[in-house]
Short mmCIF file of C-alpha atoms in Angstrom, two decimals:
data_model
loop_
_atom_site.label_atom_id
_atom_site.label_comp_id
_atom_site.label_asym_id
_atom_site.label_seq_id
_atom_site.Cartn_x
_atom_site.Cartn_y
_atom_site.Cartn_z
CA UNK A 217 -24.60 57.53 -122.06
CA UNK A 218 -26.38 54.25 -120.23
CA UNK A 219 -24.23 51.63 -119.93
CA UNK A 220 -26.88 49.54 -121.82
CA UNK A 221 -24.06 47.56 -124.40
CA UNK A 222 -22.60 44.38 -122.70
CA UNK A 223 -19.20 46.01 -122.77
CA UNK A 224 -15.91 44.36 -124.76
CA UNK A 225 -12.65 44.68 -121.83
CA UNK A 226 -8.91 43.74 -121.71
CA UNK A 227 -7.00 43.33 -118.86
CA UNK A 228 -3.66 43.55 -118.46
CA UNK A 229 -0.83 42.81 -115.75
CA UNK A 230 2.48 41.74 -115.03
CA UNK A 231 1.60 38.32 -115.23
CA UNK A 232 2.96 35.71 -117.76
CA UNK A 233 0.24 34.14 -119.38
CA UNK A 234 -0.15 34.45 -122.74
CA UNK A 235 -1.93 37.02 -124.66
CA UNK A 236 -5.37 37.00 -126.42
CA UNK A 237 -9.29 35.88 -125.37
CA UNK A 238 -9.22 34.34 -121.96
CA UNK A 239 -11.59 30.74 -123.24
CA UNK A 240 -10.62 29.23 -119.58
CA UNK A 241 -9.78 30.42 -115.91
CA UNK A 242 -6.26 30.76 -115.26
CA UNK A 243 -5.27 28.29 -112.64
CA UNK A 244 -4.36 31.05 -109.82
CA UNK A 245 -6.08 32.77 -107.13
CA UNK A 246 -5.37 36.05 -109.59
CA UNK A 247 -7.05 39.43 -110.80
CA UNK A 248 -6.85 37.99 -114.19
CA UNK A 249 -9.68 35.97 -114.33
CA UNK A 250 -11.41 39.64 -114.85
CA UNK A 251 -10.90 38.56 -118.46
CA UNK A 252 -12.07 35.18 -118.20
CA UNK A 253 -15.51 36.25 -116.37
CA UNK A 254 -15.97 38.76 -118.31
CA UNK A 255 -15.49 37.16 -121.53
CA UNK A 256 -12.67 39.24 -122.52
CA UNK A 257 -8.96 39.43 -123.37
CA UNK A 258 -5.52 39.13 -121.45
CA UNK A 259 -2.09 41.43 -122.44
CA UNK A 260 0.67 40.70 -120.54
CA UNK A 261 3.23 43.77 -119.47
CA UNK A 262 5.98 41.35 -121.38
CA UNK A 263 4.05 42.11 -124.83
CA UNK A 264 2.48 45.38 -124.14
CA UNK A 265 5.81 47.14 -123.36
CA UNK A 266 7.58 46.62 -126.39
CA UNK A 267 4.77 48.67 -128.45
CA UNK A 268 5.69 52.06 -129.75
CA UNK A 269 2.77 54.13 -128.44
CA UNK A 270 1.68 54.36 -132.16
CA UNK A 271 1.10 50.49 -131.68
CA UNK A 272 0.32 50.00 -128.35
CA UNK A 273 -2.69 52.66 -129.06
CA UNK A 274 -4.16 50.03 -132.08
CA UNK A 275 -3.18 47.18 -130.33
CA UNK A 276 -6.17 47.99 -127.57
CA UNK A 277 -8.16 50.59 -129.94
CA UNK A 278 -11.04 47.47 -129.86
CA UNK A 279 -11.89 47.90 -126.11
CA UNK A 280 -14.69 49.39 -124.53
CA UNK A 281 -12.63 48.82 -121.25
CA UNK A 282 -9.20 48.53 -120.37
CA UNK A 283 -7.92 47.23 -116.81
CA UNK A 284 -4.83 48.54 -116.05
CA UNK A 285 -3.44 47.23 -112.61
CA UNK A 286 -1.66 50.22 -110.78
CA UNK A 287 1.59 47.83 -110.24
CA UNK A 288 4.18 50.30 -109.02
CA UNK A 289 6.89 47.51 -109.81
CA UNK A 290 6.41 48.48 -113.50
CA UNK A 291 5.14 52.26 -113.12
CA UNK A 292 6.62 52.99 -116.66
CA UNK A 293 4.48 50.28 -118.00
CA UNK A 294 1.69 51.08 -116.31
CA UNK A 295 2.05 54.98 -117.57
CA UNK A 296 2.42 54.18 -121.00
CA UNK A 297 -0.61 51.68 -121.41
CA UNK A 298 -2.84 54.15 -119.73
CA UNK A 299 -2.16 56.63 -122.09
CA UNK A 300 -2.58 54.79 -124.79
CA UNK A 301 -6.07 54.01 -123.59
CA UNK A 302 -8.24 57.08 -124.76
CA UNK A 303 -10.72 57.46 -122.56
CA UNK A 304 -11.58 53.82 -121.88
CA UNK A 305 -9.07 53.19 -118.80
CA UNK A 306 -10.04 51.56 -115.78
CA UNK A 307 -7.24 51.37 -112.68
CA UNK A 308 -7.60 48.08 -111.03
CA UNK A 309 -5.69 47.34 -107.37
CA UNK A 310 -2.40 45.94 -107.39
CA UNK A 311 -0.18 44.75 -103.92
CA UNK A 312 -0.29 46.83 -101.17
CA UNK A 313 -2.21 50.03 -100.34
CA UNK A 314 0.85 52.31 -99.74
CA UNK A 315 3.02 51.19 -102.32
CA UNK A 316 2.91 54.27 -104.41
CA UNK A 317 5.16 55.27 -101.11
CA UNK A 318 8.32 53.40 -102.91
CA UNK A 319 8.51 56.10 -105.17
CA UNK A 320 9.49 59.69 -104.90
CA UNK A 321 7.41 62.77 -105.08
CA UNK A 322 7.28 63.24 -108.80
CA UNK A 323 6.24 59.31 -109.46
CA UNK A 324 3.48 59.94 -106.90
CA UNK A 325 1.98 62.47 -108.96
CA UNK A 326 2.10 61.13 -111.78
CA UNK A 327 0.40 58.20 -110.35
CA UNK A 328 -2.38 60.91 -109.23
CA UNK A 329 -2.70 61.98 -113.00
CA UNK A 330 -3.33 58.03 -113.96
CA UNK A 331 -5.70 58.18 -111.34
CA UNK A 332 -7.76 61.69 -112.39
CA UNK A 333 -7.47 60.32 -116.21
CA UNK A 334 -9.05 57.05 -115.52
CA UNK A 335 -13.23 56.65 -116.22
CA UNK A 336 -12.75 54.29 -113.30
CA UNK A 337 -10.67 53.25 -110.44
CA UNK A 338 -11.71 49.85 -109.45
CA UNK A 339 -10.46 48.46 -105.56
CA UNK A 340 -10.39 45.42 -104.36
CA UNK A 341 -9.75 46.93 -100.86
CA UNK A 342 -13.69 48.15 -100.02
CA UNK A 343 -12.11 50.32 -96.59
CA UNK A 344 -9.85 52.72 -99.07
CA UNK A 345 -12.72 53.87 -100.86
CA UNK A 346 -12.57 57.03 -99.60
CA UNK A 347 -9.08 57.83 -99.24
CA UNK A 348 -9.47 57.07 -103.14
CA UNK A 349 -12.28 59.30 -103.17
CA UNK A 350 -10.30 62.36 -101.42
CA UNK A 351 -7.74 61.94 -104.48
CA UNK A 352 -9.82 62.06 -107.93
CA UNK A 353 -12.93 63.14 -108.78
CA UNK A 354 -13.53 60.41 -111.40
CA UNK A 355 -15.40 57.19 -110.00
CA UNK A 356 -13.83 54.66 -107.61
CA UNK A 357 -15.58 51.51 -106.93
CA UNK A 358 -15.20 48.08 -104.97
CA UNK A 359 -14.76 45.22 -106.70
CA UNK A 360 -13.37 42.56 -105.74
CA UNK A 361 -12.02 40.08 -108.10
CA UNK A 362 -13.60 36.80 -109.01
CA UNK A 363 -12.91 33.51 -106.97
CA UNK A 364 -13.36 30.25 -108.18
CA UNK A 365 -14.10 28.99 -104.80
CA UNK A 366 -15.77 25.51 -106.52
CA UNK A 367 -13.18 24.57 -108.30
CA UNK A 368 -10.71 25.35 -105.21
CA UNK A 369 -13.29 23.46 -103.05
CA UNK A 370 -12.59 20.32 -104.67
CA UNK A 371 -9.86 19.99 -102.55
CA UNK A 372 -11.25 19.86 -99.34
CA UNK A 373 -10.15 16.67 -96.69
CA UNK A 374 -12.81 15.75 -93.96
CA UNK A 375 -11.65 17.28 -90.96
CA UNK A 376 -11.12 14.40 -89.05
CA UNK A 377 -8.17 12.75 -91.74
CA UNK A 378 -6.13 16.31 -91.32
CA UNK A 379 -2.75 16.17 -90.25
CA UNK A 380 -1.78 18.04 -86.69
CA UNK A 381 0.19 20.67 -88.69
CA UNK A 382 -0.01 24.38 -89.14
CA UNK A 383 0.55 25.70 -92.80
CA UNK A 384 2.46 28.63 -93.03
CA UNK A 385 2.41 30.60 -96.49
CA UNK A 386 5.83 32.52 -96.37
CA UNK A 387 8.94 32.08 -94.64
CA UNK A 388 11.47 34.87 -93.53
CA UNK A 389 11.42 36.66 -96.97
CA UNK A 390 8.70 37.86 -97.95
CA UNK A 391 8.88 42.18 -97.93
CA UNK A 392 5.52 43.18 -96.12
CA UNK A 393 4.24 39.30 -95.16
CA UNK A 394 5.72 39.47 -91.93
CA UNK A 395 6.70 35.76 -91.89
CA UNK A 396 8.59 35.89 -88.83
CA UNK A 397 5.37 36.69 -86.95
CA UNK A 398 4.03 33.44 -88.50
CA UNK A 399 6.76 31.31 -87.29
CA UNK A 400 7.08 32.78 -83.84
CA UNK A 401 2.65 31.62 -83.60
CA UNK A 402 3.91 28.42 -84.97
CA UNK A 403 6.77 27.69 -82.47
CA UNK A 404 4.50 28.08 -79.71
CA UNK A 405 2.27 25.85 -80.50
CA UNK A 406 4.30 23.08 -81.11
CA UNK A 407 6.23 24.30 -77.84
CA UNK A 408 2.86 23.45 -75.93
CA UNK A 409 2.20 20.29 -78.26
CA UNK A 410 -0.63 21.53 -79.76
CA UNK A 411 0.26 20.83 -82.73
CA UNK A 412 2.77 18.11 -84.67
CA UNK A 413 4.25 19.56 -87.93
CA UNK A 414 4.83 23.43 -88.74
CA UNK A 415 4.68 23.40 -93.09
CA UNK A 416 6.43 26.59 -94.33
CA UNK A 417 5.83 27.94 -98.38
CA UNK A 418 9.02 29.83 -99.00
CA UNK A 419 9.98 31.96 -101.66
CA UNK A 420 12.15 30.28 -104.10
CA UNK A 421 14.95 32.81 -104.94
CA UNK A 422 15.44 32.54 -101.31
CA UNK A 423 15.16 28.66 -101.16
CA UNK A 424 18.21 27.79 -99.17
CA UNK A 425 19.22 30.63 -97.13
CA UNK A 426 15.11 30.00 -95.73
CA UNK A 427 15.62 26.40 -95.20
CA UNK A 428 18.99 27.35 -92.98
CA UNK A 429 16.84 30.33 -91.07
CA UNK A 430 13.95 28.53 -90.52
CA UNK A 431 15.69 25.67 -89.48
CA UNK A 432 17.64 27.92 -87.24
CA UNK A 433 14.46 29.47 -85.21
CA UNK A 434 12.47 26.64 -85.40
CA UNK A 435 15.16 24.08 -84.40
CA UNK A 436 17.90 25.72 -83.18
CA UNK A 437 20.53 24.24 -85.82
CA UNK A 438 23.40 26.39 -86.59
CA UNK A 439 23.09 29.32 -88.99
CA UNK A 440 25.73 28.54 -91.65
CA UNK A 441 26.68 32.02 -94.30
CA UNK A 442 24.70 32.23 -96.62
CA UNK A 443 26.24 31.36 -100.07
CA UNK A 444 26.42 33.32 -102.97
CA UNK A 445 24.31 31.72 -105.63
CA UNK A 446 22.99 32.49 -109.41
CA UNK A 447 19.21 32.57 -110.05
CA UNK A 448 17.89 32.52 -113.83
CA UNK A 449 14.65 33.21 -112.05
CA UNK A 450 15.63 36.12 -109.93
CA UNK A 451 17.91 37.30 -112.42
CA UNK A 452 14.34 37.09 -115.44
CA UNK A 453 12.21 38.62 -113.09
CA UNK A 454 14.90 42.01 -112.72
CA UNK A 455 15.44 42.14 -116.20
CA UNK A 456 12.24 42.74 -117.36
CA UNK A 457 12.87 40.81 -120.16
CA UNK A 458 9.96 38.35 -121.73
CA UNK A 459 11.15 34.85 -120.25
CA UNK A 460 7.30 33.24 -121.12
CA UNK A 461 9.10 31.20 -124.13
CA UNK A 462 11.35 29.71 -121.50
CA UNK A 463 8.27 28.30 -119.65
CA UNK A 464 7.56 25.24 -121.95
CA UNK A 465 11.10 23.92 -120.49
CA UNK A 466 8.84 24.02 -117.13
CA UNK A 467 7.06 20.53 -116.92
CA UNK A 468 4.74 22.36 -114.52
CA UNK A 469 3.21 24.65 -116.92
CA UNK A 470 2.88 21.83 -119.59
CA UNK A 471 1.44 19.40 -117.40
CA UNK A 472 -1.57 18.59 -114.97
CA UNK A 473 -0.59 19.59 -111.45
CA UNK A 474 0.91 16.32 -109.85
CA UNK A 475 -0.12 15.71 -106.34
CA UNK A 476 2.84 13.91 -104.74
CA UNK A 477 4.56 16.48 -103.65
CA UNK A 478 7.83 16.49 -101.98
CA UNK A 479 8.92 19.11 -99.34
CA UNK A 480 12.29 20.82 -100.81
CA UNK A 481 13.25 19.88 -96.84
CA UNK A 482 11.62 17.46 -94.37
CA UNK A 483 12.83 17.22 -90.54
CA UNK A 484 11.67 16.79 -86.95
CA UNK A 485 8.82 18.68 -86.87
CA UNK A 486 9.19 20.77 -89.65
CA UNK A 487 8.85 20.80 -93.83
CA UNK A 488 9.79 22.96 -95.88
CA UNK A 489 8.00 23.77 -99.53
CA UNK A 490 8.99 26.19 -102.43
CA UNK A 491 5.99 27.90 -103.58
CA UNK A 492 4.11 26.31 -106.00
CA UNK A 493 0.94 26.85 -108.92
CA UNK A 494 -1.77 27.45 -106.53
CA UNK A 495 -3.28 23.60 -107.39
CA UNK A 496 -0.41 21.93 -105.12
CA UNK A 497 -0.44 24.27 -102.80
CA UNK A 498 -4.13 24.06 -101.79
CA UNK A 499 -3.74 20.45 -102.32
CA UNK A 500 -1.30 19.85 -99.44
CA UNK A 501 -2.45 22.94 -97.80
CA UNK A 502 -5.95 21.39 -96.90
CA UNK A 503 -4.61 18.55 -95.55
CA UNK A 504 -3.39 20.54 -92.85
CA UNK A 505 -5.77 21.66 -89.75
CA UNK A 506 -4.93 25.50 -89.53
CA UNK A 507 -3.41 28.09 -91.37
CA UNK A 508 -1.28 31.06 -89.69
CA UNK A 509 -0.49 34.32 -91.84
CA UNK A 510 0.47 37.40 -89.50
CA UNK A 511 0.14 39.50 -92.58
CA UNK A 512 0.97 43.16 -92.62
CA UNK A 513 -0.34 43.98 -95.93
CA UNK A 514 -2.55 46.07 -96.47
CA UNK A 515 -4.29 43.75 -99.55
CA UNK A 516 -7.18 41.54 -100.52
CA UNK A 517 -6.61 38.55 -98.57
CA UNK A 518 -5.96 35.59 -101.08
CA UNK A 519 -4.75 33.24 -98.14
CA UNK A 520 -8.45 33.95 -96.51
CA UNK A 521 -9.96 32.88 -99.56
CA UNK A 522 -7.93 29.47 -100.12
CA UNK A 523 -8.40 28.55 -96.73
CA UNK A 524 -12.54 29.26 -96.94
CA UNK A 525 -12.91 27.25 -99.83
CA UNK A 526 -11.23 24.07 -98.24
CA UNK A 527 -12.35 24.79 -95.00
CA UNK A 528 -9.48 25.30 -92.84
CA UNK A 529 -9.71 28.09 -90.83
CA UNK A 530 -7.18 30.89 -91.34
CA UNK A 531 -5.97 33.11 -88.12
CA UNK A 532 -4.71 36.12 -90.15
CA UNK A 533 -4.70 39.92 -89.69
CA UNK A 534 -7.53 43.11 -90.26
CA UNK A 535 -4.80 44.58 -92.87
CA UNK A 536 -6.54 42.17 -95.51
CA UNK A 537 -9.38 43.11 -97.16
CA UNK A 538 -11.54 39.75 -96.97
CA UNK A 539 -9.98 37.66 -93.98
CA UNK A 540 -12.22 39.74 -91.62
CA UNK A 541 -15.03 38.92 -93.71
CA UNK A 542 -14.74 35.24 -93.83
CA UNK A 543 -13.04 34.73 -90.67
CA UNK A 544 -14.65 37.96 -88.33
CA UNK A 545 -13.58 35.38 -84.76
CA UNK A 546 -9.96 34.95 -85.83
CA UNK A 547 -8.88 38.10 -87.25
CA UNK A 548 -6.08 39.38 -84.89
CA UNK A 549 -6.13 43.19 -84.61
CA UNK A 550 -2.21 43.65 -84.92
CA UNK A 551 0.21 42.06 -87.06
CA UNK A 552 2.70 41.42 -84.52
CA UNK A 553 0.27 40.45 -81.53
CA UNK A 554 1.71 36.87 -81.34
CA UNK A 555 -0.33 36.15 -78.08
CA UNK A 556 -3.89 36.98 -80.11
CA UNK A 557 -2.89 34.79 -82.70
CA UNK A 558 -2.09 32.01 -80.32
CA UNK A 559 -4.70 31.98 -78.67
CA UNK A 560 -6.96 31.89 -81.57
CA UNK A 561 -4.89 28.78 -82.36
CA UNK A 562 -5.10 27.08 -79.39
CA UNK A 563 -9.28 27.26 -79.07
CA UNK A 564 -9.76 26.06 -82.58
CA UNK A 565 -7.53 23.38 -81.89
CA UNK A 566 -9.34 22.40 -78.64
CA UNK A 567 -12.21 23.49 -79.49
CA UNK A 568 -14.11 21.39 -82.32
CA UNK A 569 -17.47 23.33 -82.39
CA UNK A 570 -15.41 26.69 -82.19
CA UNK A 571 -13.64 25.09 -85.42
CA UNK A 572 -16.48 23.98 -87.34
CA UNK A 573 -18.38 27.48 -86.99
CA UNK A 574 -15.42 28.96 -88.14
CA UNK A 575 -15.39 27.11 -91.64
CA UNK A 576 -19.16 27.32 -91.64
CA UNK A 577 -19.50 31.46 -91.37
CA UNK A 578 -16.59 30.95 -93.86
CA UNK A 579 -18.45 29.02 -96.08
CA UNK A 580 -21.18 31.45 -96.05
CA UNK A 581 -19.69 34.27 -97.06
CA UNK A 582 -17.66 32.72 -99.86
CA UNK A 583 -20.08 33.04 -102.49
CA UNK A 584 -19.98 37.19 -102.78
CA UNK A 585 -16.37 36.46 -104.13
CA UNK A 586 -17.35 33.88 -106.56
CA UNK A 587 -18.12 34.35 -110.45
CA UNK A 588 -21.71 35.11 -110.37
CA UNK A 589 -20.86 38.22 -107.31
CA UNK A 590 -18.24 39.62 -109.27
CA UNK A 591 -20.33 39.78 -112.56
CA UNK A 592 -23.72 41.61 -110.69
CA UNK A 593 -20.93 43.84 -109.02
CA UNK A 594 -19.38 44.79 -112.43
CA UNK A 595 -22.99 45.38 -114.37
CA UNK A 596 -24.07 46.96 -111.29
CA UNK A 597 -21.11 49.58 -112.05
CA UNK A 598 -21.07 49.61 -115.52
CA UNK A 599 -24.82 51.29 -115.23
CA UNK A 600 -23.65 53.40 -112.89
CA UNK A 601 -20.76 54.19 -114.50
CA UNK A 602 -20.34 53.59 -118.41
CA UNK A 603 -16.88 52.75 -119.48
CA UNK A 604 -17.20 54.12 -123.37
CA UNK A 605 -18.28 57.25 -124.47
CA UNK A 606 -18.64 55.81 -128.02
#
């Protein structure tokens, strides 16, 4: 049948926000603001998973549409909510392209049977259509999820009152982020005084044993042992268990972001942040005049997107999805070519009309990842392809 009937969608992820209609965007650069565009309703794994399928088959029995990220971190999850979704399942993108690799031979298949009983596969990475294509006869589509590039925008600082620093988003850890790619870009330039601060946005499991290695590289202070420590956070996330009440003992997801942020280490050249809600980051993050990310995912490209909206320019890598669509002069073919991404570096630094037509063909791209993009992209599919066959 025409998709004619403004359709009635959940999504669903991993994610700990709370459940039920989405009324306002979540404050994240995050797939979840499907719901919110879309008018439509957020589960979270945490509350999903502890259905019987008895329940969890009710529970989303109202849908015309459920997204279902394919989140091989929580495969069992992600099984059991598709199966529960009778015919109205849509896969959505999740991580990296090859992650189904992490899992052995049976897994993959049976992510190939999630795949073949979906009515859609959605991707957010537009150059794997057709590997998608070669793997399931049902529809695949690109669509990429909705950026709130206005609201991000309102963080933009003149060019001219930036600091001479380089923002790094990761540190050593990281898995597939290739942070010590970053760094090594980073060190050079303030080797050749190009620049005068390197700020690094570290994983916070990982908080100390980063500040000691990237003081190490980057300053050449001793490396001490690392020290065994306890982390309620690490030790939440690997438990699977549903740690959202814990939250309201977080200030930070009670209260408006609060801009004065201190780096969890500050010397020389060099600070050092644990990550943050996305607010502060892109705060201090477009204070700074360039962003570095030698990425080697395979993924969408959220750093591409942060930097656009607050004009700094972001010298990244072709893996993602969207930083060679916003920033086609400063993509760097390889991941590990340190000289390509240096040199990007340097002429944007030197260079101040090379810098400003960098934010400009930024800029105007932008919008065909905003809110009004994604929602002609999604009707555009849903008369193509009609989620409900009620």
């Amino acid at each position: 049948m025409p998709g004619t009937h403004k359709p009635t969608i959940a999504y669903t992820s991993r994610r700990p926000f709370k459940d039920g209609r989405v009324e306002e965007p979540f404050p994240e650069n995050d797939p979840a603001n499907i719901a919110y565009v879309l008018q439509g309703y957020y589960y979270s794994f945490f509350s999903l998973k502890k259905l019987t399928p008895n329940q969890l088959q009710r529970a989303l029995s109202g849908y015309d549409l459920i997204f279902v990220p394919l989140d091989h971190r929580e495969f069992d999850t992600v099984s059991k909510i598709a199966s529960a979704c009778e015919g109205r399942l849509a896969t959505y993108s999740e991580g990296n392209i090859h992650d189904y690799q992490m899992h052995p031979p049976y897994i993959q298949v049976k992510f190939l049977e999630i795949i073949n009983r979906a009515n859609i596969n959605f991707l957010y990475w537009e150059k794997y259509l057709p590997f998608y294509r070669t793997l399931t006869d049902k529809p695949v589509e690109y669509l990429p999820y909705p950026y709130f590039y206005e609201q991000a925008r309102a963080f933009f600082v003149p060019i001219e009152d930036r600091s001479a620093c380089v923002t790094l988003p990761s540190g050593f850890a990281g898995n597939t982020r290739n942070g010590l790619g970053s760094l090594a870009v980073a060190r050079r330039l303030y080797q050749e005084k190009l620049i005068e601060r390197i700020s690094c946005w570290v994983s916070t499991p990982f908080l100390a044993e980063e500040i000691d290695a990237i003081k190490n590289f980057l300053l050449g202070t001793p490396l001490p042992t690392p020290k065994k420590f306890w982390s309620w956070r690490k030790l939440l996330k690997k438990s699977g268990l549903d740690y959202r009440p814990l939250l309201k003992f977080k200030k930070s997801h009670l209260e408006p972001p609060r801009f004065s942020v201190s780096p969890s280490f500050q010397e020389a050249h060099v600070s050092i942040y644990r990550r943050r809600p996305w607010q502060i980051y892109l705060h201090e993050m477009a204070k700074t005049s360039l962003v570095v990310d030698m990425n080697n995912r395979n993924t969408v490209g959220r750093n591409a997107l942060d930097c656009a909206a607050v004009g700094v320019p972001c010298v990244s890598t072709r893996r993602s999805d969207i930083q060679g669509r916003l920033f086609p002069d400063i993509t760097v073919q390889d991941s590990w070519d340190v000289e390509e991404a240096v040199e990007f570096s340097k002429r944007l630094l030197a260079d101040k009309e090379f810098y400003h037509s960098v934010i400009e063909k930024a800029w105007d791209v932008l919008p065909q990842f905003g809110e009004q993009a994604f929602l002609r992209r999604f009707q555009n599919v849903w008369q193509k392809n009609p989620g409900s066959s009620r």
